[in-house]
Coordinates of C-alpha atoms in Angstrom, one line a residue:
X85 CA -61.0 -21.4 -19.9
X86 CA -60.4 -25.0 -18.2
X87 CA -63.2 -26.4 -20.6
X88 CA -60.8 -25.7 -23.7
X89 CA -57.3 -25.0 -23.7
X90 CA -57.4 -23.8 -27.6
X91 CA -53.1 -22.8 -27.2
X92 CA -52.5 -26.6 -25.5
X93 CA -54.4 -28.1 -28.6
X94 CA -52.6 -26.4 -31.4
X95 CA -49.2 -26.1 -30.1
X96 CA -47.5 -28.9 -31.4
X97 CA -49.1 -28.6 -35.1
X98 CA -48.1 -24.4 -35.0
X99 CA -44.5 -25.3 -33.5
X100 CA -44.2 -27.8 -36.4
X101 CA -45.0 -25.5 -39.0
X102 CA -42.8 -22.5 -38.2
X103 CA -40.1 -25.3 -37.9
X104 CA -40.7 -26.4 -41.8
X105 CA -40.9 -23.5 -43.0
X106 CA -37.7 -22.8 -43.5
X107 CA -34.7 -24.8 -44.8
X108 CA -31.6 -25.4 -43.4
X109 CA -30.3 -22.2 -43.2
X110 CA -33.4 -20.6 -41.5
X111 CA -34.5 -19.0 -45.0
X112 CA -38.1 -20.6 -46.3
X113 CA -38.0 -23.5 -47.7
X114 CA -38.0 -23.8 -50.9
X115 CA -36.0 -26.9 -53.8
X116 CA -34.6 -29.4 -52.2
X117 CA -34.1 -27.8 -48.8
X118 CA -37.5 -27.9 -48.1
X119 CA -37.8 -31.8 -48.7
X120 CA -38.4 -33.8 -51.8
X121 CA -40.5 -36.2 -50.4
X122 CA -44.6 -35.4 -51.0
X123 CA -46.0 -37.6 -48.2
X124 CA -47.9 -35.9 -45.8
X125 CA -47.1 -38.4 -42.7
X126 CA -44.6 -40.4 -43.7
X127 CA -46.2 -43.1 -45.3
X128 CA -48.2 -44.5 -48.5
X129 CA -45.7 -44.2 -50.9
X130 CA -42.6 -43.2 -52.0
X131 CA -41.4 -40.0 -53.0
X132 CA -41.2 -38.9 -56.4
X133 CA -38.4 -38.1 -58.8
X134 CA -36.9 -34.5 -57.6
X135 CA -38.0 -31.8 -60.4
X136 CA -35.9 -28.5 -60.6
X137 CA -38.0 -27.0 -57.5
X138 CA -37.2 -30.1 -55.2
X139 CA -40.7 -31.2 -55.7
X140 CA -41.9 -34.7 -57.0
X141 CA -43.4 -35.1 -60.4
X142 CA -45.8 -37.7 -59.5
X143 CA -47.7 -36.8 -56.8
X144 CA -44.3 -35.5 -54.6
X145 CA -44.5 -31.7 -53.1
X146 CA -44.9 -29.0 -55.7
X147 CA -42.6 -26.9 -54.3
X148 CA -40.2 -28.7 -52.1
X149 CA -42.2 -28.9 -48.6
X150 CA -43.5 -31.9 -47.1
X151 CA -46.6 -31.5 -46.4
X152 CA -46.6 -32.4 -42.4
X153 CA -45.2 -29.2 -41.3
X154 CA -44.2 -27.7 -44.6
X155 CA -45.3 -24.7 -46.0
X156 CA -49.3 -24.9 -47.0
X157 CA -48.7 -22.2 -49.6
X158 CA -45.8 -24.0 -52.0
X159 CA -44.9 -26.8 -50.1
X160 CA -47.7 -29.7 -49.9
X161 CA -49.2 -31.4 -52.1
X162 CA -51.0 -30.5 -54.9
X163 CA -55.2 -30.6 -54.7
X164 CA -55.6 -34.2 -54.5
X165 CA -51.9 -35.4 -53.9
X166 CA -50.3 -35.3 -57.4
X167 CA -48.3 -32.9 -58.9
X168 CA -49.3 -32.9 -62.6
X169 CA -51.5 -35.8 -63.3
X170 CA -49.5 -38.2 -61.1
X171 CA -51.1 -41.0 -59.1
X172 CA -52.6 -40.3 -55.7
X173 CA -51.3 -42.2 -53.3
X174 CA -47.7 -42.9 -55.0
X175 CA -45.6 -40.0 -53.1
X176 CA -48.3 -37.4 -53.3
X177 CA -51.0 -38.9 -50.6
X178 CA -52.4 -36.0 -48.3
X179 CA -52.9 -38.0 -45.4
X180 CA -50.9 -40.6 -44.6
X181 CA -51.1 -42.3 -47.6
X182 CA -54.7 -42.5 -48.5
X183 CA -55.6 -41.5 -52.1
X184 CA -56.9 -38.4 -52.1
X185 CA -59.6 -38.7 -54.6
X186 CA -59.3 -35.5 -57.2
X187 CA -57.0 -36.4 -59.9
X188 CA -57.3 -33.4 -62.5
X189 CA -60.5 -32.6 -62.5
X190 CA -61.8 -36.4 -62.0
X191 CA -64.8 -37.6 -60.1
X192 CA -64.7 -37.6 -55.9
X193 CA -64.3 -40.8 -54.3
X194 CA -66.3 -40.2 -51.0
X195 CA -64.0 -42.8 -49.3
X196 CA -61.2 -40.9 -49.2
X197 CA -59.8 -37.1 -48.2
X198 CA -59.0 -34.7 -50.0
X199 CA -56.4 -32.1 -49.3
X200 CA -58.8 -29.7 -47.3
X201 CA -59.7 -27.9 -50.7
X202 CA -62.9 -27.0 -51.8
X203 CA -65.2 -29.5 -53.6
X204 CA -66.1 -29.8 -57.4
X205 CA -69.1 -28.9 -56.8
X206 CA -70.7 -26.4 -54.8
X207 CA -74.3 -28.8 -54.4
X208 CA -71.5 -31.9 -53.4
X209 CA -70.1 -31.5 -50.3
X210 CA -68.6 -34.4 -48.8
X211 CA -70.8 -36.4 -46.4
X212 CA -68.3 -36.6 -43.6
X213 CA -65.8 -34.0 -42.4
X214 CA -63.3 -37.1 -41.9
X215 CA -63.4 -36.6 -45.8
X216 CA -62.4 -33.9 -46.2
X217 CA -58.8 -33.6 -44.9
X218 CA -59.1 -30.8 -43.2
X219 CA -59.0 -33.1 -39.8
X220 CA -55.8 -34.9 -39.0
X221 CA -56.9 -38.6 -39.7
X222 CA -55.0 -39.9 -36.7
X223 CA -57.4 -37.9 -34.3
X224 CA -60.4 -36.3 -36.1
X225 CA -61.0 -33.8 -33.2
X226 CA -57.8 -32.1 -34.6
X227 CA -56.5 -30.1 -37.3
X228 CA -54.9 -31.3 -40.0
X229 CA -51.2 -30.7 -39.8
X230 CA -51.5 -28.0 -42.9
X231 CA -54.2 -26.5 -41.7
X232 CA -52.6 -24.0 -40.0
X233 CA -54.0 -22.8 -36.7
X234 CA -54.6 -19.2 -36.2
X235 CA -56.4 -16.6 -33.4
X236 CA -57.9 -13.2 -33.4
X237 CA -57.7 -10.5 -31.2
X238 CA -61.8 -9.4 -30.6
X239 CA -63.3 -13.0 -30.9
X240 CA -67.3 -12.9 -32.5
X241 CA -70.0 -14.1 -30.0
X242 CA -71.1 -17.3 -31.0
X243 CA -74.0 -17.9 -27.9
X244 CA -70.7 -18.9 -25.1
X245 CA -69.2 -21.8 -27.2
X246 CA -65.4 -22.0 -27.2
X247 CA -63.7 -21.8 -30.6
X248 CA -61.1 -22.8 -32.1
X249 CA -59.6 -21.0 -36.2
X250 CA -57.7 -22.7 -38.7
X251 CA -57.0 -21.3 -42.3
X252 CA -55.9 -24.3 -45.5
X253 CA -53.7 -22.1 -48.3
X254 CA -53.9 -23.8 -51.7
X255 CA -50.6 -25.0 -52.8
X256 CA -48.7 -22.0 -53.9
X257 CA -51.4 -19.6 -53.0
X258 CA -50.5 -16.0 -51.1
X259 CA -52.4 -14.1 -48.8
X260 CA -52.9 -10.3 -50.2
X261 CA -52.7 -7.1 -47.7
X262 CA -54.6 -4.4 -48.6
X263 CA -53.3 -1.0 -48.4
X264 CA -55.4 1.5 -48.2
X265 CA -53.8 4.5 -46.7
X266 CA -53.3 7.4 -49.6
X267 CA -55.5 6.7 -53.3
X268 CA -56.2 2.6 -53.7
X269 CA -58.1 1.4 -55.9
X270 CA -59.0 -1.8 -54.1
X271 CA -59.9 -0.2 -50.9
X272 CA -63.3 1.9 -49.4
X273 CA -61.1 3.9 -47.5
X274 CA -58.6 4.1 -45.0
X275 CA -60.6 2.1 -42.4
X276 CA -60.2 -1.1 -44.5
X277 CA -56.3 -1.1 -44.3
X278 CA -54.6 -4.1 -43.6
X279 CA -57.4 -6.9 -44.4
X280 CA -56.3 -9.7 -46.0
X281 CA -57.2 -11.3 -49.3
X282 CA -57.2 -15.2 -49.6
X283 CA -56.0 -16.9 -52.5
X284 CA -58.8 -19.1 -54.8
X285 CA -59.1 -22.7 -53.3
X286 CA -58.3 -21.4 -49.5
X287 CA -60.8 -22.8 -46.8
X288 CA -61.2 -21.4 -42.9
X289 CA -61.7 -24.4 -40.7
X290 CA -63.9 -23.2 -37.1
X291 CA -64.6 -25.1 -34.5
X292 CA -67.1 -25.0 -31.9
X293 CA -67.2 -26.4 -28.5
X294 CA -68.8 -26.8 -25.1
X295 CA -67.4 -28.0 -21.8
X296 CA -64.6 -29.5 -24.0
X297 CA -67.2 -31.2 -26.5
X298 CA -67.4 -30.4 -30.1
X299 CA -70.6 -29.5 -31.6
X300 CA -69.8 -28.3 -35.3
X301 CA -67.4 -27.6 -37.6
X302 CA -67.7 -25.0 -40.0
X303 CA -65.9 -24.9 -43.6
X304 CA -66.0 -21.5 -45.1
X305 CA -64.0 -22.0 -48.7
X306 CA -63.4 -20.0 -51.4
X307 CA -64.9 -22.1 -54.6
X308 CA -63.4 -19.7 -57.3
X309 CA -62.7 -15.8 -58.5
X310 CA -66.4 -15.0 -57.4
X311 CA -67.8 -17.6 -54.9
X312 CA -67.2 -18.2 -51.3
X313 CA -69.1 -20.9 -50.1
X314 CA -69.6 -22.3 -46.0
X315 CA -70.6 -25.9 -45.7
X316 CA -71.5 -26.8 -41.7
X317 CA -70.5 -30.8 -40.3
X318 CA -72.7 -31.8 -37.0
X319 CA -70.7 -33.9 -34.9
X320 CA -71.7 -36.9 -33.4
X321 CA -72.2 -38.1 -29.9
X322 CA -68.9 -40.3 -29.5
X323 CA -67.0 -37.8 -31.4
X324 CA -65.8 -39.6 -33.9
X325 CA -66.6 -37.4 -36.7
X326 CA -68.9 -34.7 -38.3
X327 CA -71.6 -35.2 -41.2
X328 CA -73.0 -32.6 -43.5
X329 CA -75.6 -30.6 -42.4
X330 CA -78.4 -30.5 -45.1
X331 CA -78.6 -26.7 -46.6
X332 CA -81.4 -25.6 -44.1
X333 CA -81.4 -23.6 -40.5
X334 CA -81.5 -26.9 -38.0
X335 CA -81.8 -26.4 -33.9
X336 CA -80.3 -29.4 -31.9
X337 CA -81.0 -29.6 -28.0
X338 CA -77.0 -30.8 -27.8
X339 CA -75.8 -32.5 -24.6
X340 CA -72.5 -32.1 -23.4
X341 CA -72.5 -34.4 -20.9
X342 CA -73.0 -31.5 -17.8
X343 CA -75.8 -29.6 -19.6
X344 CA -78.1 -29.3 -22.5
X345 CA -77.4 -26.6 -25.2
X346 CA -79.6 -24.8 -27.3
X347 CA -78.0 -25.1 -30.6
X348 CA -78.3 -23.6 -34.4
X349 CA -77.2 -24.6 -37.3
X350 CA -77.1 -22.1 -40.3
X351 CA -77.9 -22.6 -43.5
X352 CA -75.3 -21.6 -46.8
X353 CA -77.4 -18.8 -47.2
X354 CA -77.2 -17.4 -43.7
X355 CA -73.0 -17.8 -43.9
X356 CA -73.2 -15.9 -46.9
X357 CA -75.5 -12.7 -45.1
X358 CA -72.3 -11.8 -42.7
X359 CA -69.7 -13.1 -45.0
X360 CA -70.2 -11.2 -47.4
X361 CA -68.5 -9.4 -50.5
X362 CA -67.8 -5.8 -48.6
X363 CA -66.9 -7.2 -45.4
X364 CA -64.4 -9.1 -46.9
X365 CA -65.8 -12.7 -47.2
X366 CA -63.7 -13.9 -44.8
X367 CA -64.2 -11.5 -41.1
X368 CA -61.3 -12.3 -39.1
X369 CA -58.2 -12.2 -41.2
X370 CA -56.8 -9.3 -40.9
X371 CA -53.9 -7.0 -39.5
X372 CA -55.3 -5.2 -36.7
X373 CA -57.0 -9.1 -35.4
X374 CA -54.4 -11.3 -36.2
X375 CA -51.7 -9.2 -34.9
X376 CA -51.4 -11.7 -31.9
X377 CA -48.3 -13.3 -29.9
X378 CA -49.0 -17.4 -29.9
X379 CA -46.9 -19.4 -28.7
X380 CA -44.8 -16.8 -27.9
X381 CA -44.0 -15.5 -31.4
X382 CA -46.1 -13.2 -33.1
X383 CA -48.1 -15.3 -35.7
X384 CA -48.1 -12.5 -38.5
X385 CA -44.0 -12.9 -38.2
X386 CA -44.8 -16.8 -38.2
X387 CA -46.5 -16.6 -41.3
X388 CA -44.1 -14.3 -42.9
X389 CA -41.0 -16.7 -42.3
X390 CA -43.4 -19.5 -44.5
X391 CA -43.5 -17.0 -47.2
X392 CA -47.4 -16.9 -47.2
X393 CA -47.4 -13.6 -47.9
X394 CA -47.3 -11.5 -51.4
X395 CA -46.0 -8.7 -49.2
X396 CA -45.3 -9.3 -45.5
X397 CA -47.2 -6.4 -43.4
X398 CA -45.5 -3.0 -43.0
X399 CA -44.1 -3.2 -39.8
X400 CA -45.0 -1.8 -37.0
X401 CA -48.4 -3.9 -37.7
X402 CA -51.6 -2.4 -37.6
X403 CA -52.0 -1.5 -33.8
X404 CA -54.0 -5.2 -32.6
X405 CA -57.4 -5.0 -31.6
X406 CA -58.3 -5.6 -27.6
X407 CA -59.8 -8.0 -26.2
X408 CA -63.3 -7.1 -25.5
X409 CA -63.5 -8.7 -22.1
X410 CA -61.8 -11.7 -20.0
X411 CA -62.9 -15.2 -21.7
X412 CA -61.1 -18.0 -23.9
X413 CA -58.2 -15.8 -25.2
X414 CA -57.5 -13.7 -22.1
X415 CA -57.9 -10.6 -20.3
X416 CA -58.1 -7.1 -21.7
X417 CA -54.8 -5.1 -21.1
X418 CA -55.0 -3.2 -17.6
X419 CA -55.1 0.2 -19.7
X420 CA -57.9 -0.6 -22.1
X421 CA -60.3 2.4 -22.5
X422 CA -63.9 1.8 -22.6
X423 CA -63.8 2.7 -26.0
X424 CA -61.4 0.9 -27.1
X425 CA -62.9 -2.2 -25.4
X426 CA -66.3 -1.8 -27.3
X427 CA -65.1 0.0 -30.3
X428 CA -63.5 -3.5 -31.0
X429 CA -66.4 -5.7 -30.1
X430 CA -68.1 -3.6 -32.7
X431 CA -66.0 -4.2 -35.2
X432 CA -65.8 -7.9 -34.4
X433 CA -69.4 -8.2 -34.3
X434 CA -70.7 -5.5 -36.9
X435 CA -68.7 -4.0 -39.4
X436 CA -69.2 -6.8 -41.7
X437 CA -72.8 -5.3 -42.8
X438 CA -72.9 -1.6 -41.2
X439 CA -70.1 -0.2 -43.1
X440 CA -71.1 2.6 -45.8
X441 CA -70.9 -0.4 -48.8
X442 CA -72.7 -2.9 -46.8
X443 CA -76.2 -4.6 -46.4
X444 CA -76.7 -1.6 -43.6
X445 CA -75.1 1.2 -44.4
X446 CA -76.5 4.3 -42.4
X447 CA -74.6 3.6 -39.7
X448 CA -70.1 2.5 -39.6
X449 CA -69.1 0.2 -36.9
X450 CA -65.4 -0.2 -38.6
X451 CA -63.0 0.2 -35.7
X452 CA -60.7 2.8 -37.4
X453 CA -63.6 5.1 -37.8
X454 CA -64.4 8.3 -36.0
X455 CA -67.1 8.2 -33.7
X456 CA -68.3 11.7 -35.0
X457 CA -68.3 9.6 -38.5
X458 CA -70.1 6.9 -37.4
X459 CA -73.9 8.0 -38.0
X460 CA -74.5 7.2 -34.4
X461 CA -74.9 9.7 -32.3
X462 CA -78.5 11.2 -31.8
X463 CA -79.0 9.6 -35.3
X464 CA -82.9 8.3 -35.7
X465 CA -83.0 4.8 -36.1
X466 CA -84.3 4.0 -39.5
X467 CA -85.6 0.4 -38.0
X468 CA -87.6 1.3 -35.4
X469 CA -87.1 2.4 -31.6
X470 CA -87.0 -1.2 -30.1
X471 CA -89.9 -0.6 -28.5
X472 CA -88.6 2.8 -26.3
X473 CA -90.1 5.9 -27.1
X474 CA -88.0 8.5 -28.0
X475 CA -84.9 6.0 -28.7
X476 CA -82.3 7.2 -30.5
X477 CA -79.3 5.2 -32.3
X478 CA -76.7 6.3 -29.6
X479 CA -77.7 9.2 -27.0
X480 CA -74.3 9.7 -24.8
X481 CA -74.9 8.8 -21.7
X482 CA -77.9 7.0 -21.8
X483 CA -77.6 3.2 -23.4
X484 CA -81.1 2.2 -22.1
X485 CA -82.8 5.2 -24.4
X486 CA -79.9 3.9 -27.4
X487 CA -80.9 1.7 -30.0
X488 CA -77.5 0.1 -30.5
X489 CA -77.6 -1.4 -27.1
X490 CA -80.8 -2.1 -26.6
X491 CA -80.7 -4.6 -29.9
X492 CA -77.6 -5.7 -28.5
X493 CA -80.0 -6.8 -25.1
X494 CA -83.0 -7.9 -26.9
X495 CA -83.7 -11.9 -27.7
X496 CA -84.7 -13.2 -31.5
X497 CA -88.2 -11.5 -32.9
X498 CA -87.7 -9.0 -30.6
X499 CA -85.1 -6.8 -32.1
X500 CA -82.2 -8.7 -31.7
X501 CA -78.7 -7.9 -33.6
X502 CA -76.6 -9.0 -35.0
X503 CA -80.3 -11.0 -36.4
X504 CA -78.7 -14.1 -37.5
X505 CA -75.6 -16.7 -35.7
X506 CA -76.8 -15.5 -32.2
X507 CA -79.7 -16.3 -30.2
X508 CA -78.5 -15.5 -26.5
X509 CA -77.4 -12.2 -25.2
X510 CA -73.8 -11.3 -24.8
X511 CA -74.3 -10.2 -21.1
X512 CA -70.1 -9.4 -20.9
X513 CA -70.9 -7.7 -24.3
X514 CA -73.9 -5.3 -23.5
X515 CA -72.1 -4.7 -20.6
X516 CA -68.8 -3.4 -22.5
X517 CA -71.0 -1.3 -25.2
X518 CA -73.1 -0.4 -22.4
X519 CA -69.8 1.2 -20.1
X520 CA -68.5 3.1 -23.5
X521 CA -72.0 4.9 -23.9
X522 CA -72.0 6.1 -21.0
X523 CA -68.8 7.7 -20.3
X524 CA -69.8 9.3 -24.1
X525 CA -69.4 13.5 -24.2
X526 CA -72.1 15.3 -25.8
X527 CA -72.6 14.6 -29.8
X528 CA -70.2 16.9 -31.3

């Protein structure tokens, strides 16, 4: 879309990492090849005494990456710029210098960033995203350089706005791949194989946009073993920067400059009722959704080459989801079924609660699922008929007598799912659904 180039705005930062990643003879970096030096942008301090990783004792990288460019998961600097205890600011600094305020487990200084970890606290948020350091202090509007900027395949409707993804590994941390196919013990079934598992201290950076104009930032980070917590930043009119939300649902009439937007803000609680223990916590991290050329490379091989992985992906990759319909990240291929088309908005937009071990389980929207195995089709709704006699959940051929599309075309307090994080109907969306249930053969 010409409001928001989300490819333009990331290029350089994505280009930057893949370069640092690896040392000088293309393997990832790691001891001294990867850089002793623990300054994030080349200034505040100097770098510390090489230790037998290539990383500086006090405050310098932990594991021989700068951290502009290097690689997030063993390369940066520690939480709060030093290494072991050292002082922040003298090699270590996160941003350019500036101390970064945890030092072993010591008190926040507001005034400054931190690494773009989670907080002591869960009740402490800091007050301004600029805090945080998961924006690049030269140009708040921006990532940080080691936040690393990511995109999914089957985008979830957030009411039109644009979006743009970014994902913060703590130092040393590696992203986990399920495997479910044959007996797992960490898996449901089959249908979960190839989500991802983020390392203790990871946070997801979103951004949301209209006309070019950014309206809030989300941070959705993982606090410890069994907390995940999302904290929401509203930004201001000059766009300058973003302050905390307080921990209540707000609405905001917010002007872009063209047009008046009606805007929500969720609540902590309201993150946690989609992201949620069995959809994974986190929604879009996963094979089949970030299985996606950027930049012309494929950003799961991307990743790989940094080493953020415990074990890279089987390849060939999980077969990537389609794109629903033509919008922000493109255009479906030319050969995309109707199925496929909606089975993947479902999954986007769904399976995080109606799988058989979530919130709403009569009913599995998981996109590897059979659509005989779904608990769809001429299944009686166990919430009602939407108001249409004789609705069923899904009658083939009919989505005007089906429940799953007519919540999908009904406003708030009238129906409406998913019930929380939307309050306008996906038109492009109902359509899609809509297209799939009709071309549907008899219930087997």
């Amino acid at each position: 879309m010409a409001a928001f180039d989300e490819t333009r705005l990331f290029t350089a930062a994505f280009l930057g990492l893949l370069a640092a990643a690896c040392g000088s003879d293309g393997s990832p970096g790691s001891g001294n090849a990867g850089g002793a030096a623990g300054v994030a942008n080349g200034a505040g301090g100097s770098a510390g005494t090489a230790n037998t990783t290539g990383g500086a004792a006090n405050g310098g990288a932990s594991s021989g990456g700068a951290s502009t460019g290097g690689v997030p998961s063993s390369g940066g600097a520690s939480t709060g710029g030093a290494a072991s205890g050292g002082t922040p600011g003298s090699g270590g600094a996160a941003n350019g210098g500036h101390d970064a305020g945890i030092v072993d487990g010591g008190d926040v200084d507001a005034s400054a960033p931190t690494n773009c970890a989670p907080p002591h606290s869960l009740d402490a948020p800091l007050p301004r995203l600029s805090q945080t350091g998961c924006m690049d202090p030269t140009d708040t509007k921006k990532l940080a350089p080691y936040v690393l900027p990511y995109e999914v395949n089957s985008p979830l409707w957030s009411d039109s706005a644009d979006k743009s993804r970014g994902m913060r590994l703590p130092d040393g941390g590696k992203i986990h791949v399920k495997k479910c196919t044959g007996k797992s013990t960490e898996c449901l079934d089959a249908a979960d194989d190839g989500k991802w598992v983020l390392p203790v201290g990871t946070v997801m950076v979103k951004n949301f946009l209209f006309d070019g104009k950014l309206v809030e930032t989300r941070l959705f980070e993982h606090f410890d073993a069994a907390t995940w917590v999302g904290y929401t930043y509203q930004w201001d009119e000059a766009q300058t920067d973003a302050t905390i939300v307080p921990d209540e649902q707000r609405e905001v009439m917010f002007d872009t400059g063209t047009r008046k937007v009606d805007w929500h803000y969720p609540s902590r609680l309201d993150c946690l009722q989609c992201h949620n223990p069995a959809g994974g916590y986190t929604l879009g991290p996963e094979t089949a959704q970030m299985n996606r050329t950027v930049n012309g490379k494929n950003q799961i091989d991307v990743w790989a080459a940094m080493g953020l992985f415990e074990t890279k992906p089987a390849t060939p990759y999980a077969a990537a989801l389609v794109l629903p319909y033509a919008g922000q990240l493109g255009t479906p291929p030319a050969n995309a079924t109707a199925e496929a088309r909606a089975r993947s908005y479902l999954h986007a937009n769904c399976a995080f609660c109606h799988r058989p071990d979530g919130d709403f389980s009569v009913i599995d929207t998981r996109a590897g699922v059979a659509f005989k195995n779904m608990g769809l089709c001429n299944a009686t709704p166990t919430k009602g008929d939407v108001g249409v006699n004789g609705a069923l959940d899904v009658v083939p051929g009919k989505p005007a007598q089906s429940v799953l599309w007519l919540r999908m075309d009904a406003l708030p307090n009238l129906g409406r799912m998913p019930k929380l994080a939307s309050y306008q109907i996906d038109d492009q969306g109902v359509k899609v659904v809509g297209d799939w249930i009709t071309a549907l053969p008899p219930c087997p």
